[in-house]
mmCIF file of C-alpha atoms and ligand atoms in Angstrom:
data_model
loop_
_atom_site.group_PDB
_atom_site.id
_atom_site.type_symbol
_atom_site.label_atom_id
_atom_site.label_comp_id
_atom_site.label_asym_id
_atom_site.label_seq_id
_atom_site.Cartn_x
_atom_site.Cartn_y
_atom_site.Cartn_z
ATOM 1 C CA MET A 64 62.443 -62.833 -42.365
ATOM 2 C CA VAL A 65 64.638 -62.308 -39.330
ATOM 3 C CA LEU A 66 66.753 -59.191 -39.183
ATOM 4 C CA LYS A 67 70.456 -59.829 -39.735
ATOM 5 C CA ARG A 68 72.217 -56.934 -38.021
ATOM 6 C CA PHE A 69 75.845 -56.038 -38.779
ATOM 7 C CA SER A 70 77.860 -54.101 -36.341
ATOM 8 C CA LEU A 71 80.883 -52.208 -37.515
ATOM 9 C CA SER A 72 83.177 -50.680 -34.912
ATOM 10 C CA ARG A 73 83.998 -46.933 -34.852
ATOM 11 C CA GLU A 74 87.498 -47.798 -36.008
ATOM 12 C CA HIS A 75 86.209 -49.920 -38.853
ATOM 13 C CA ILE A 76 83.850 -47.165 -40.013
ATOM 14 C CA ILE A 77 86.653 -44.623 -39.921
ATOM 15 C CA GLY A 78 88.855 -47.026 -41.890
ATOM 16 C CA TRP A 79 86.253 -47.457 -44.596
ATOM 17 C CA LEU A 80 85.614 -43.755 -44.822
ATOM 18 C CA LYS A 81 89.323 -43.211 -45.401
ATOM 19 C CA GLU A 82 89.699 -46.133 -47.824
ATOM 20 C CA ASP A 83 90.583 -45.192 -51.379
ATOM 21 C CA ASN A 84 91.332 -48.569 -52.989
ATOM 22 C CA ASP A 85 88.690 -49.020 -55.721
ATOM 23 C CA SER A 86 88.382 -52.760 -55.471
ATOM 24 C CA LEU A 87 88.048 -52.693 -51.678
ATOM 25 C CA LEU A 88 85.486 -49.943 -52.003
ATOM 26 C CA LYS A 89 83.550 -52.036 -54.466
ATOM 27 C CA GLU A 90 83.200 -54.660 -51.740
ATOM 28 C CA ILE A 91 81.504 -52.235 -49.362
ATOM 29 C CA PHE A 92 79.190 -50.869 -52.056
ATOM 30 C CA ASP A 93 78.233 -54.414 -53.114
ATOM 31 C CA TRP A 94 77.761 -55.396 -49.424
ATOM 32 C CA ALA A 95 75.418 -52.378 -48.847
ATOM 33 C CA ASP A 96 73.545 -53.178 -52.053
ATOM 34 C CA GLU A 97 72.981 -56.757 -50.885
ATOM 35 C CA VAL A 98 71.863 -55.643 -47.397
ATOM 36 C CA ARG A 99 69.414 -53.170 -49.099
ATOM 37 C CA ARG A 100 68.065 -55.920 -51.338
ATOM 38 C CA GLU A 101 67.567 -58.390 -48.513
ATOM 39 C CA ASN A 102 65.979 -55.947 -46.119
ATOM 40 C CA VAL A 103 63.920 -53.415 -48.144
ATOM 41 C CA GLY A 104 63.792 -55.145 -51.536
ATOM 42 C CA ASN A 105 64.170 -53.756 -55.066
ATOM 43 C CA ASP A 106 61.407 -51.113 -54.861
ATOM 44 C CA VAL A 107 62.419 -47.461 -54.917
ATOM 45 C CA HIS A 108 59.737 -45.413 -53.194
ATOM 46 C CA LEU A 109 58.999 -41.927 -54.471
ATOM 47 C CA ARG A 110 58.346 -39.117 -52.007
ATOM 48 C CA GLY A 111 57.154 -35.921 -53.722
ATOM 49 C CA LEU A 112 58.844 -32.896 -52.174
ATOM 50 C CA ILE A 113 56.756 -29.709 -51.779
ATOM 51 C CA GLU A 114 58.851 -26.780 -50.562
ATOM 52 C CA ILE A 115 55.964 -24.838 -48.953
ATOM 53 C CA SER A 116 57.948 -21.737 -47.802
ATOM 54 C CA ASN A 117 61.506 -20.399 -47.701
ATOM 55 C CA VAL A 118 60.867 -18.130 -44.771
ATOM 56 C CA CYS A 119 63.197 -19.056 -41.854
ATOM 57 C CA ARG A 120 63.878 -17.640 -38.377
ATOM 58 C CA CYS A 121 67.153 -19.530 -38.029
ATOM 59 C CA ASP A 122 70.592 -18.458 -39.123
ATOM 60 C CA CYS A 123 72.349 -21.699 -39.940
ATOM 61 C CA LEU A 124 75.821 -20.868 -41.251
ATOM 62 C CA TYR A 125 75.551 -23.298 -44.203
ATOM 63 C CA CYS A 126 72.058 -22.645 -45.637
ATOM 64 C CA GLY A 127 70.933 -20.149 -48.255
ATOM 65 C CA LEU A 128 67.528 -19.781 -46.570
ATOM 66 C CA ARG A 129 69.117 -18.379 -43.351
ATOM 67 C CA LYS A 130 67.285 -15.316 -42.102
ATOM 68 C CA SER A 131 70.339 -13.002 -42.592
ATOM 69 C CA ASN A 132 70.352 -13.707 -46.406
ATOM 70 C CA SER A 133 68.530 -10.466 -47.238
ATOM 71 C CA ASP A 134 69.101 -11.035 -51.006
ATOM 72 C CA LEU A 135 66.611 -13.864 -51.038
ATOM 73 C CA LYS A 136 63.018 -13.108 -52.044
ATOM 74 C CA ARG A 137 60.756 -14.932 -49.579
ATOM 75 C CA TYR A 138 57.562 -16.864 -50.494
ATOM 76 C CA VAL A 139 54.836 -18.782 -48.769
ATOM 77 C CA MET A 140 52.765 -21.212 -50.917
ATOM 78 C CA THR A 141 48.974 -20.932 -50.591
ATOM 79 C CA GLU A 142 46.940 -23.857 -49.333
ATOM 80 C CA ASP A 143 45.420 -24.253 -52.840
ATOM 81 C CA GLU A 144 48.877 -24.399 -54.370
ATOM 82 C CA ILE A 145 49.943 -27.068 -51.837
ATOM 83 C CA LEU A 146 46.800 -29.167 -52.486
ATOM 84 C CA ASP A 147 47.380 -28.928 -56.229
ATOM 85 C CA CYS A 148 50.833 -30.379 -55.699
ATOM 86 C CA THR A 149 49.485 -33.208 -53.603
ATOM 87 C CA ASP A 150 46.948 -34.003 -56.308
ATOM 88 C CA LYS A 151 49.830 -34.180 -58.789
ATOM 89 C CA ALA A 152 51.641 -36.641 -56.451
ATOM 90 C CA ARG A 153 48.524 -38.843 -56.549
ATOM 91 C CA GLN A 154 48.349 -38.625 -60.353
ATOM 92 C CA PHE A 155 52.057 -39.521 -60.702
ATOM 93 C CA GLY A 156 51.553 -42.558 -58.462
ATOM 94 C CA TYR A 157 53.809 -41.321 -55.629
ATOM 95 C CA GLY A 158 53.082 -42.855 -52.175
ATOM 96 C CA THR A 159 54.140 -39.915 -50.004
ATOM 97 C CA VAL A 160 54.328 -36.150 -49.996
ATOM 98 C CA VAL A 161 56.930 -34.301 -47.963
ATOM 99 C CA LEU A 162 56.037 -30.784 -46.782
ATOM 100 C CA GLN A 163 59.326 -28.954 -46.183
ATOM 101 C CA SER A 164 60.044 -25.324 -45.221
ATOM 102 C CA GLY A 165 62.347 -23.099 -43.315
ATOM 103 C CA GLU A 166 61.728 -23.073 -39.590
ATOM 104 C CA SER A 167 59.106 -20.402 -39.168
ATOM 105 C CA PRO A 168 55.614 -19.737 -37.791
ATOM 106 C CA VAL A 169 54.404 -18.310 -41.113
ATOM 107 C CA PHE A 170 52.183 -21.388 -41.148
ATOM 108 C CA THR A 171 50.461 -21.723 -37.773
ATOM 109 C CA ALA A 172 50.423 -25.201 -36.250
ATOM 110 C CA GLU A 173 46.611 -25.285 -36.794
ATOM 111 C CA HIS A 174 47.004 -24.296 -40.435
ATOM 112 C CA ILE A 175 49.469 -27.145 -41.062
ATOM 113 C CA ALA A 176 47.069 -29.494 -39.256
ATOM 114 C CA SER A 177 44.182 -28.416 -41.464
ATOM 115 C CA ILE A 178 46.346 -28.940 -44.685
ATOM 116 C CA ILE A 179 47.272 -32.431 -43.492
ATOM 117 C CA ARG A 180 43.585 -33.241 -42.843
ATOM 118 C CA LYS A 181 42.673 -32.092 -46.350
ATOM 119 C CA ILE A 182 45.477 -34.176 -47.948
ATOM 120 C CA LYS A 183 44.369 -37.244 -45.994
ATOM 121 C CA ALA A 184 40.691 -36.657 -46.949
ATOM 122 C CA ALA A 185 41.485 -36.399 -50.651
ATOM 123 C CA THR A 186 44.279 -39.002 -51.103
ATOM 124 C CA GLN A 187 45.784 -42.142 -49.757
ATOM 125 C CA LEU A 188 49.194 -40.372 -49.485
ATOM 126 C CA ALA A 189 51.471 -40.704 -46.532
ATOM 127 C CA VAL A 190 52.423 -37.276 -45.207
ATOM 128 C CA THR A 191 55.980 -36.480 -44.086
ATOM 129 C CA LEU A 192 56.791 -33.177 -42.408
ATOM 130 C CA SER A 193 60.133 -31.412 -42.458
ATOM 131 C CA LEU A 194 59.366 -28.087 -40.808
ATOM 132 C CA GLY A 195 62.232 -27.813 -38.273
ATOM 133 C CA GLU A 196 62.197 -27.818 -34.483
ATOM 134 C CA ARG A 197 58.684 -27.284 -33.138
ATOM 135 C CA ASP A 198 57.283 -28.050 -29.677
ATOM 136 C CA GLU A 199 55.732 -31.314 -28.584
ATOM 137 C CA GLN A 200 52.155 -30.016 -28.635
ATOM 138 C CA GLU A 201 52.510 -29.076 -32.289
ATOM 139 C CA TYR A 202 54.044 -32.435 -33.239
ATOM 140 C CA LYS A 203 51.070 -34.100 -31.473
ATOM 141 C CA LEU A 204 48.537 -31.917 -33.201
ATOM 142 C CA TRP A 205 50.085 -32.890 -36.572
ATOM 143 C CA LYS A 206 50.177 -36.567 -35.695
ATOM 144 C CA ASP A 207 46.482 -36.454 -34.639
ATOM 145 C CA ALA A 208 45.678 -34.682 -37.953
ATOM 146 C CA GLY A 209 47.139 -37.729 -39.783
ATOM 147 C CA ALA A 210 50.808 -36.951 -40.480
ATOM 148 C CA ASP A 211 52.934 -40.114 -40.685
ATOM 149 C CA ARG A 212 56.619 -39.128 -40.575
ATOM 150 C CA TYR A 213 58.900 -36.300 -39.492
ATOM 151 C CA LEU A 214 62.327 -35.425 -40.832
ATOM 152 C CA LEU A 215 64.705 -33.515 -38.624
ATOM 153 C CA ARG A 216 68.384 -33.907 -39.486
ATOM 154 C CA HIS A 217 70.707 -33.688 -36.479
ATOM 155 C CA GLU A 218 73.360 -32.439 -39.047
ATOM 156 C CA THR A 219 76.439 -33.501 -37.005
ATOM 157 C CA SER A 220 77.030 -35.303 -33.771
ATOM 158 C CA ASP A 221 79.937 -32.970 -32.971
ATOM 159 C CA LEU A 222 78.445 -30.648 -30.308
ATOM 160 C CA ASN A 223 81.081 -27.956 -30.753
ATOM 161 C CA LEU A 224 80.739 -27.926 -34.565
ATOM 162 C CA LEU A 225 76.944 -27.838 -34.285
ATOM 163 C CA LYS A 226 77.003 -24.837 -31.946
ATOM 164 C CA ILE A 227 79.050 -22.959 -34.650
ATOM 165 C CA ILE A 228 77.129 -23.941 -37.733
ATOM 166 C CA ARG A 229 73.630 -23.905 -36.182
ATOM 167 C CA PRO A 230 73.852 -21.118 -33.615
ATOM 168 C CA THR A 231 70.001 -21.085 -33.130
ATOM 169 C CA SER A 232 69.733 -24.806 -32.367
ATOM 170 C CA VAL A 233 70.138 -26.611 -29.092
ATOM 171 C CA TYR A 234 71.750 -29.956 -29.836
ATOM 172 C CA GLU A 235 70.115 -31.860 -27.067
ATOM 173 C CA ASN A 236 66.731 -30.536 -28.148
ATOM 174 C CA ARG A 237 67.236 -31.863 -31.684
ATOM 175 C CA LEU A 238 68.093 -35.378 -30.517
ATOM 176 C CA GLU A 239 65.427 -35.146 -27.870
ATOM 177 C CA ALA A 240 62.935 -34.023 -30.559
ATOM 178 C CA LEU A 241 63.729 -37.168 -32.515
ATOM 179 C CA ARG A 242 62.896 -39.286 -29.410
ATOM 180 C CA VAL A 243 59.714 -37.316 -28.802
ATOM 181 C CA LEU A 244 58.661 -37.786 -32.418
ATOM 182 C CA LYS A 245 59.190 -41.598 -32.156
ATOM 183 C CA ARG A 246 57.282 -41.671 -28.851
ATOM 184 C CA ILE A 247 54.339 -39.762 -30.375
ATOM 185 C CA GLY A 248 54.162 -42.402 -33.156
ATOM 186 C CA PHE A 249 55.848 -40.725 -36.092
ATOM 187 C CA GLU A 250 58.334 -42.523 -38.280
ATOM 188 C CA ALA A 251 61.376 -40.364 -37.484
ATOM 189 C CA GLY A 252 64.176 -39.347 -39.794
ATOM 190 C CA SER A 253 67.492 -37.619 -39.309
ATOM 191 C CA GLY A 254 70.621 -37.108 -41.377
ATOM 192 C CA ILE A 255 73.850 -35.272 -41.900
ATOM 193 C CA MET A 256 75.781 -33.276 -44.485
ATOM 194 C CA ILE A 257 79.148 -34.726 -45.579
ATOM 195 C CA GLY A 258 82.105 -32.351 -45.715
ATOM 196 C CA ILE A 259 80.991 -29.336 -43.660
ATOM 197 C CA PRO A 260 84.168 -27.417 -42.713
ATOM 198 C CA GLY A 261 85.414 -28.715 -39.403
ATOM 199 C CA GLN A 262 83.923 -32.254 -39.828
ATOM 200 C CA SER A 263 86.250 -35.091 -39.036
ATOM 201 C CA TYR A 264 86.130 -38.794 -40.005
ATOM 202 C CA ALA A 265 85.572 -39.681 -36.377
ATOM 203 C CA THR A 266 82.469 -37.402 -36.292
ATOM 204 C CA VAL A 267 80.942 -39.088 -39.367
ATOM 205 C CA ALA A 268 81.601 -42.476 -37.704
ATOM 206 C CA ASP A 269 79.789 -41.225 -34.577
ATOM 207 C CA ASP A 270 76.922 -39.971 -36.688
ATOM 208 C CA ILE A 271 76.473 -43.360 -38.279
ATOM 209 C CA LEU A 272 76.655 -45.079 -34.885
ATOM 210 C CA GLN A 273 74.076 -42.605 -33.647
ATOM 211 C CA PHE A 274 71.712 -43.468 -36.561
ATOM 212 C CA ALA A 275 71.868 -47.101 -35.512
ATOM 213 C CA GLY A 276 71.514 -46.278 -31.742
ATOM 214 C CA LEU A 277 68.411 -44.167 -32.338
ATOM 215 C CA ASP A 278 66.913 -46.925 -34.565
ATOM 216 C CA LEU A 279 65.803 -44.243 -37.089
ATOM 217 C CA ASP A 280 63.227 -44.962 -39.712
ATOM 218 C CA MET A 281 64.723 -42.587 -42.358
ATOM 219 C CA ILE A 282 68.308 -41.316 -42.835
ATOM 220 C CA GLY A 283 69.280 -38.625 -45.317
ATOM 221 C CA ILE A 284 72.916 -38.101 -46.175
ATOM 222 C CA GLY A 285 74.012 -35.482 -48.753
ATOM 223 C CA PRO A 286 77.218 -33.574 -49.571
ATOM 224 C CA TYR A 287 77.616 -30.124 -48.091
ATOM 225 C CA ILE A 288 77.405 -27.608 -51.020
ATOM 226 C CA PRO A 289 78.664 -24.125 -50.202
ATOM 227 C CA HIS A 290 76.212 -21.267 -50.854
ATOM 228 C CA PRO A 291 78.054 -17.982 -51.638
ATOM 229 C CA LYS A 292 75.645 -15.918 -49.454
ATOM 230 C CA THR A 293 76.435 -17.770 -46.305
ATOM 231 C CA PRO A 294 79.268 -17.351 -43.804
ATOM 232 C CA LEU A 295 80.431 -20.955 -44.035
ATOM 233 C CA ALA A 296 81.183 -20.617 -47.770
ATOM 234 C CA SER A 297 83.969 -18.098 -47.051
ATOM 235 C CA MET A 298 85.401 -20.131 -44.163
ATOM 236 C CA GLN A 299 88.521 -22.045 -45.185
ATOM 237 C CA SER A 300 88.101 -25.768 -44.633
ATOM 238 C CA GLN A 301 90.544 -27.199 -42.133
ATOM 239 C CA ILE A 302 93.614 -28.256 -44.048
ATOM 240 C CA GLY A 303 94.799 -31.696 -43.065
ATOM 241 C CA ASN A 304 93.927 -35.371 -43.146
ATOM 242 C CA GLU A 305 91.036 -35.073 -40.739
ATOM 243 C CA GLN A 306 88.759 -32.811 -42.724
ATOM 244 C CA VAL A 307 86.148 -34.949 -44.495
ATOM 245 C CA PRO A 308 85.892 -33.798 -48.192
ATOM 246 C CA ALA A 309 82.452 -32.841 -49.520
ATOM 247 C CA THR A 310 82.687 -35.298 -52.392
ATOM 248 C CA GLU A 311 80.371 -37.687 -54.135
ATOM 249 C CA LEU A 312 82.604 -40.610 -53.218
ATOM 250 C CA MET A 313 82.707 -39.754 -49.514
ATOM 251 C CA THR A 314 78.861 -39.343 -49.525
ATOM 252 C CA LEU A 315 78.440 -42.707 -51.204
ATOM 253 C CA LYS A 316 80.735 -44.371 -48.605
ATOM 254 C CA ALA A 317 78.626 -42.830 -45.800
ATOM 255 C CA VAL A 318 75.428 -44.000 -47.419
ATOM 256 C CA ALA A 319 76.760 -47.554 -47.839
ATOM 257 C CA LEU A 320 78.063 -47.823 -44.233
ATOM 258 C CA THR A 321 74.748 -46.405 -42.994
ATOM 259 C CA ARG A 322 72.851 -49.099 -44.865
ATOM 260 C CA ILE A 323 74.988 -51.790 -43.398
ATOM 261 C CA MET A 324 74.505 -50.451 -39.896
ATOM 262 C CA CYS A 325 70.751 -49.694 -40.358
ATOM 263 C CA PRO A 326 69.472 -52.470 -42.616
ATOM 264 C CA GLN A 327 65.718 -51.607 -42.438
ATOM 265 C CA ALA A 328 65.878 -47.807 -42.635
ATOM 266 C CA ASN A 329 64.521 -45.875 -45.643
ATOM 267 C CA ILE A 330 67.562 -44.103 -47.112
ATOM 268 C CA PRO A 331 67.155 -41.535 -49.887
ATOM 269 C CA ALA A 332 69.464 -40.855 -52.852
ATOM 270 C CA THR A 333 69.584 -37.165 -51.939
ATOM 271 C CA THR A 334 69.015 -34.134 -54.291
ATOM 272 C CA ALA A 335 72.331 -32.770 -53.053
ATOM 273 C CA LEU A 336 74.076 -35.832 -54.451
ATOM 274 C CA ALA A 337 72.223 -35.435 -57.701
ATOM 275 C CA THR A 338 73.372 -31.784 -57.699
ATOM 276 C CA ILE A 339 77.047 -32.606 -57.563
ATOM 277 C CA ASN A 340 76.711 -35.367 -60.122
ATOM 278 C CA LYS A 341 73.716 -34.613 -62.281
ATOM 279 C CA GLU A 342 74.543 -37.577 -64.616
ATOM 280 C CA SER A 343 74.459 -40.416 -62.117
ATOM 281 C CA GLY A 344 74.590 -39.201 -58.520
ATOM 282 C CA ARG A 345 71.209 -40.616 -57.675
ATOM 283 C CA GLU A 346 71.896 -43.933 -59.365
ATOM 284 C CA GLY A 347 75.205 -44.271 -57.560
ATOM 285 C CA ALA A 348 73.409 -44.041 -54.200
ATOM 286 C CA LEU A 349 70.659 -46.408 -55.265
ATOM 287 C CA GLN A 350 73.265 -48.989 -56.219
ATOM 288 C CA GLY A 351 75.118 -48.591 -52.906
ATOM 289 C CA GLY A 352 72.365 -48.798 -50.232
ATOM 290 C CA ALA A 353 69.685 -46.222 -50.964
ATOM 291 C CA ASN A 354 66.000 -47.038 -51.703
ATOM 292 C CA ILE A 355 64.156 -43.712 -51.802
ATOM 293 C CA VAL A 356 64.045 -40.763 -54.240
ATOM 294 C CA MET A 357 62.369 -37.380 -53.624
ATOM 295 C CA PRO A 358 61.171 -35.892 -56.879
ATOM 296 C CA ASN A 359 60.341 -32.239 -56.698
ATOM 297 C CA LEU A 360 56.677 -31.134 -56.837
ATOM 298 C CA THR A 361 57.223 -27.444 -55.926
ATOM 299 C CA PRO A 362 55.769 -25.131 -58.563
ATOM 300 C CA VAL A 363 58.602 -23.966 -60.880
ATOM 301 C CA LYS A 364 58.044 -20.284 -60.000
ATOM 302 C CA TYR A 365 59.188 -21.057 -56.457
ATOM 303 C CA ARG A 366 61.921 -23.575 -57.135
ATOM 304 C CA SER A 367 64.817 -21.181 -57.577
ATOM 305 C CA LEU A 368 63.784 -19.339 -54.410
ATOM 306 C CA TYR A 369 64.256 -22.492 -52.291
ATOM 307 C CA GLU A 370 67.933 -22.143 -52.790
ATOM 308 C CA ILE A 371 69.486 -23.919 -49.837
ATOM 309 C CA TYR A 372 72.578 -24.322 -52.061
ATOM 310 C CA PRO A 373 73.230 -23.203 -55.674
ATOM 311 C CA ALA A 374 72.608 -25.050 -58.939
ATOM 312 C CA LYS A 375 70.184 -27.540 -57.307
ATOM 313 C CA ALA A 376 69.307 -30.478 -59.557
ATOM 314 C CA CYS A 377 65.960 -30.360 -61.371
ATOM 315 C CA ILE A 378 65.608 -26.575 -60.690
ATOM 316 C CA ASP A 379 63.724 -25.780 -63.888
ATOM 317 C CA GLU A 380 61.918 -29.048 -64.519
ATOM 318 C CA ALA A 381 58.154 -29.125 -64.167
ATOM 319 C CA SER A 382 56.900 -31.816 -61.816
ATOM 320 C CA ASP A 383 55.698 -34.108 -64.623
ATOM 321 C CA GLN A 384 59.137 -33.944 -66.231
ATOM 322 C CA CYS A 385 60.742 -34.751 -62.854
ATOM 323 C CA ALA A 386 58.380 -37.683 -62.427
ATOM 324 C CA MET A 387 59.221 -39.155 -65.896
ATOM 325 C CA CYS A 388 62.984 -38.624 -65.592
ATOM 326 C CA ILE A 389 63.258 -40.144 -62.164
ATOM 327 C CA LYS A 390 61.125 -43.205 -63.019
ATOM 328 C CA ALA A 391 63.237 -43.804 -66.176
ATOM 329 C CA ARG A 392 66.461 -43.563 -64.157
ATOM 330 C CA ILE A 393 65.155 -46.120 -61.569
ATOM 331 C CA LEU A 394 64.024 -48.582 -64.246
ATOM 332 C CA SER A 395 67.356 -48.174 -66.128
ATOM 333 C CA ILE A 396 69.255 -49.624 -63.201
ATOM 334 C CA GLY A 397 66.940 -52.728 -62.964
ATOM 335 C CA ARG A 398 64.938 -51.504 -59.966
ATOM 336 C CA THR A 399 61.162 -51.235 -59.585
ATOM 337 C CA ILE A 400 58.935 -48.253 -58.597
ATOM 338 C CA GLY A 401 57.479 -48.777 -55.140
ATOM 339 C CA LYS A 402 53.676 -48.648 -54.723
ATOM 340 C CA GLY A 403 51.836 -47.376 -51.664
ATOM 341 C CA PRO A 404 53.218 -45.393 -48.810
ATOM 342 C CA GLY A 405 56.464 -47.308 -48.495
ATOM 343 C CA GLY A 406 56.800 -47.003 -44.690
ATOM 344 C CA ARG A 407 59.578 -48.613 -42.880
ATOM 345 C CA THR A 408 59.535 -52.425 -42.859
ATOM 346 C CA LYS A 409 60.114 -53.956 -39.457
ATOM 347 C CA CYS A 410 61.313 -57.497 -39.243
ATOM 348 C CA PRO A 411 61.706 -59.323 -35.904
ATOM 349 C CA SER A 412 65.213 -58.776 -34.496
HETATM 350 N N1 SAM B 534 64.350 -26.027 -41.989
HETATM 351 C C1 SAM B 534 64.230 -27.423 -41.787
HETATM 352 C C2 SAM B 534 65.429 -27.983 -41.087
HETATM 353 O O1 SAM B 534 66.474 -27.352 -41.080
HETATM 354 O O2 SAM B 534 65.299 -29.053 -40.527
HETATM 355 C C3 SAM B 534 64.027 -28.238 -43.105
HETATM 356 C C4 SAM B 534 64.560 -27.620 -44.320
HETATM 357 S S1 SAM B 534 66.344 -27.614 -44.405
HETATM 358 C C5 SAM B 534 66.625 -26.663 -45.883
HETATM 359 C C6 SAM B 534 66.688 -29.263 -44.993
HETATM 360 C C7 SAM B 534 68.119 -29.675 -44.954
HETATM 361 O O3 SAM B 534 68.881 -29.039 -45.983
HETATM 362 C C8 SAM B 534 68.892 -29.478 -43.719
HETATM 363 O O4 SAM B 534 68.610 -30.348 -42.721
HETATM 364 C C9 SAM B 534 70.313 -29.516 -44.222
HETATM 365 O O5 SAM B 534 70.952 -30.758 -43.869
HETATM 366 C C10 SAM B 534 70.175 -29.297 -45.733
HETATM 367 N N2 SAM B 534 71.056 -28.199 -46.195
HETATM 368 C C11 SAM B 534 70.931 -26.927 -45.877
HETATM 369 N N3 SAM B 534 71.954 -26.206 -46.437
HETATM 370 C C12 SAM B 534 72.721 -27.069 -47.165
HETATM 371 C C13 SAM B 534 73.907 -26.932 -47.952
HETATM 372 N N4 SAM B 534 74.542 -25.787 -48.104
HETATM 373 N N5 SAM B 534 74.423 -28.094 -48.520
HETATM 374 C C14 SAM B 534 73.767 -29.294 -48.350
HETATM 375 N N6 SAM B 534 72.647 -29.436 -47.634
HETATM 376 C C15 SAM B 534 72.132 -28.371 -47.063
HETATM 377 FE FE1 SF4 B 535 66.409 -22.584 -41.827
HETATM 378 FE FE2 SF4 B 535 66.560 -25.259 -42.095
HETATM 379 FE FE3 SF4 B 535 68.059 -23.571 -43.576
HETATM 380 FE FE4 SF4 B 535 68.612 -23.854 -40.974
HETATM 381 S S1 SF4 B 535 68.735 -25.450 -42.548
HETATM 382 S S2 SF4 B 535 68.517 -21.886 -42.131
HETATM 383 S S3 SF4 B 535 66.527 -24.112 -40.159
HETATM 384 S S4 SF4 B 535 65.923 -23.768 -43.638
#
């Protein structure tokens, strides 16, 4: 199969993001669904999420794990607990585990490498890391240990906005980190939140163009959900036409446009979307371009402590319940459960 690439202009993307005519919007969702079917098929791949620690040295203005949130009890999973979760992933038939945490040295680089080696020795699972910004030597160590993918959302392409909401991040480093990760041989993933205060339609269009320009392997898009213990929650959103709303519909539009612009990428139906619409948020994304779901494997005793935003979907469900529920939802919309690691498919351009 030869890749059919569609290119929407910045103005077109902005126009679609602002569109509110239901029948026109159906066209874009159907188009994204068709591009998804042609390029990545009907399989929905399952990535088991293990939230290995909520300790974080950063102070992102939007996130409940920020270091200044002194009300949050911090935890670090033991190696045995992590390996128990990866064994569950194998039993549930998942193809990948995602080790995610706050950005912190509570796990040394060598300790993470040793955990990756143990997962690889015991299972056929692909290993994705989402541990924040680390240096090149650490990324290399983890790649050599067998890790396959790295997720590092750039959050927003608006440099001024990023400086405000992520004061501890250097924007260029985050994009540079994605390039470094690709060069080292990782499948690299990025993403954004929809509706952060100060975000304009033009910025979301630039984000989508940047996904395509970076030729990313994975792209996560979820709505921004205010957390009451963060500074951003009390900041009034800009009033006016240019503030992007943090709604399900706006997130679905961004997912669909991203699929059209990045036909081969793996795109999750995010937990944040399932949080703002617990009934059918995931299904909506899967029917408008997405092809990945990340069921939670974190032990229930830690789930509520990984509170990046409140009322997270699946917060009290044991991992076997999550597995059953998500598989049933996927089958109910006529899709199939992916087998194996489900890495990015690359067709000749
Ligand atoms: N610490 C790592 C990092 O920042 O890359 C990984 C974990 S972090 C919790 C994962 C993602 O959660 C972030 O990239 C961000 O997009 C998302 N997130 C954090 N706070 C959020 C909020 N209030 N609403 C929606 N998504 C949020
Ligand atoms: Fe830490 Fe990531 Fe939350 Fe920022 S988004 S405070 S780096 S966990």
